C-alpha positions as a printed Julia matrix, in Angstrom:
169×3 Matrix{Float64}:
 -1.3   -10.9   37.38
  1.93   -9.29  36.36
  2.11   -6.65  33.49
  3.04   -8.15  30.19
  6.96   -7.41  29.2
  8.19   -6.4   26.28
 10.83   -9.1   25.2
  9.95  -12.11  23.08
  9.94  -15.82  24.03
 13.28  -16.38  22.18
 14.7   -13.13  23.57
 13.93  -14.42  27.32
 15.34  -17.98  26.47
 18.84  -16.25  24.98
 19.01  -14.17  28.22
 18.48  -17.1   30.43
 20.94  -19.14  28.72
 23.36  -15.99  28.47
 22.91  -16.06  32.2
 23.99  -19.49  32.79
 20.43  -20.53  34.23
 18.62  -23.76  33.81
 14.94  -23.41  33.55
 14.53  -24.67  36.87
 16.99  -22.26  38.42
 15.0   -19.32  36.41
 11.92  -20.6   37.91
 13.45  -20.21  41.55
 14.78  -17.06  40.5
 11.51  -15.65  39.46
  9.55  -17.35  42.17
  7.18  -19.51  39.74
  5.47  -22.4   41.15
  6.68  -24.71  38.59
  9.03  -24.86  35.52
  6.07  -25.29  33.1
  5.77  -21.33  33.4
  9.31  -20.85  32.18
  8.59  -23.44  29.36
  5.43  -21.48  28.39
  7.37  -18.4   28.18
  9.93  -19.93  26.0
  7.62  -21.49  23.74
  5.36  -18.35  23.51
  2.38  -20.08  25.16
  2.33  -17.11  27.58
  3.79  -13.91  27.59
  6.94  -12.89  30.05
  5.9   -10.74  32.77
  7.53   -7.5   33.29
  8.72   -8.29  36.6
 10.51  -11.33  34.96
 11.81   -9.24  32.14
 13.17   -6.59  34.47
 14.89   -9.51  36.6
 16.57  -11.4   33.73
 17.71   -8.17  31.92
 19.31   -7.17  35.45
 21.0   -10.35  35.98
 22.45  -10.12  32.45
 23.48   -6.66  32.98
 25.11   -7.51  36.42
 27.23  -10.16  34.78
 28.27   -7.82  32.04
 29.3    -5.01  34.54
 31.01   -7.72  36.69
 33.22   -9.05  33.7
 33.88   -5.48  32.53
 35.15   -4.88  36.2
 37.33   -7.57  36.29
 38.76   -6.85  33.04
 39.41   -3.38  34.06
 41.25   -4.37  37.28
 43.61   -6.67  35.32
 44.27   -4.18  32.46
 44.97   -1.28  35.05
 47.24   -3.63  37.16
 48.85   -5.26  33.94
 48.38   -8.61  35.51
 48.36  -11.26  32.85
 48.24  -14.39  34.59
 44.74  -14.86  36.02
 43.26  -17.34  38.22
 39.38  -17.9   38.18
 37.83  -20.23  40.78
 34.6   -22.38  40.37
 33.21  -24.05  43.18
 31.17  -27.35  43.7
 27.53  -26.82  44.71
 28.17  -27.16  48.56
 31.6   -24.89  48.35
 29.57  -22.3   46.52
 27.31  -22.16  49.4
 30.01  -21.83  51.72
 32.35  -19.62  49.66
 29.76  -17.33  47.66
 27.61  -15.79  50.35
 27.42  -12.77  48.29
 25.43  -14.85  45.77
 23.46  -16.94  48.34
 22.15  -13.63  50.12
 20.89  -12.45  46.81
 19.46  -15.81  46.22
 21.4   -16.05  42.85
 21.99  -19.34  41.52
 25.43  -20.86  40.79
 24.73  -20.95  37.21
 25.28  -16.92  37.24
 28.68  -17.41  38.82
 29.5   -19.86  36.14
 28.45  -17.67  33.49
 30.43  -14.73  34.82
 33.54  -16.93  35.0
 32.78  -17.8   31.24
 32.58  -14.34  30.02
 35.4   -13.17  32.19
 37.69  -15.99  30.85
 36.64  -15.37  27.22
 37.24  -11.54  27.75
 40.6   -11.75  29.33
 41.56  -14.45  26.84
 40.83  -11.86  24.06
 43.17   -9.56  25.69
 45.98  -11.81  25.58
 46.14  -12.73  29.33
 46.86  -16.34  30.57
 43.78  -17.46  32.3
 43.57  -20.59  34.56
 40.02  -21.7   35.89
 40.65  -23.73  39.24
 38.02  -25.86  40.93
 38.02  -25.01  44.64
 39.63  -27.6   46.93
 38.46  -26.57  50.25
 40.7   -28.9   52.04
 43.69  -27.56  50.36
 42.49  -23.77  50.54
 42.12  -23.9   54.25
 45.55  -25.64  54.62
 46.96  -23.03  52.47
 45.63  -20.16  54.68
 46.66  -21.78  57.73
 50.32  -22.13  56.49
 50.4   -18.69  55.07
 48.65  -17.14  58.15
 46.01  -15.78  55.91
 42.2   -15.12  56.29
 39.9   -15.93  53.42
 39.35  -13.29  50.98
 39.17  -12.84  47.1
 43.07  -12.35  47.17
 43.74  -15.2   49.38
 41.85  -17.42  46.93
 43.71  -16.27  43.92
 46.99  -16.79  45.81
 45.87  -20.38  46.67
 44.64  -20.9   43.2
 48.12  -19.9   41.79
 49.88  -22.2   44.39
 47.53  -25.07  43.88
 47.68  -25.11  40.16
 51.39  -25.07  40.42
 51.51  -27.97  42.78
 48.99  -29.87  40.66
 51.2   -29.34  37.46
 54.22  -30.39  39.17
 52.61  -33.48  40.57
 51.54  -34.53  36.88
 55.21  -33.76  35.34
């Protein structure tokens, strides 16, 4: 059995929710056999292991550092029209291999987008959240002669949103 962690059941639940994780995603992240383990941690019926505590703290620190990095980039470059991209579950697997390879669930990405959105809005940035449309994106790449990259996705998102706004006008 793992060593007892030092966080309380309430702290664990708050950290899980802040990381954008469902109980099922937390179960998978920690490698628990069933979701009852997570429920027991959160109800105080059993202690949160040191391994689980370290992992959930790492995840929340990762989200905070990633958000801070993005905010710094946009502050330094003085870009105030920003496009954040979210994905369907299938597209998440296709486009966010950095998460998939580390066995990080989509909820963490969504938590990063939400925190980044809030932080940039607080700075006065004009922030847009765009759901990836891979058909449109791949057409954009072909028309522009680009390869897939974070920069290409941002350029597509700006173009796609302008196109959608013009269609709705």
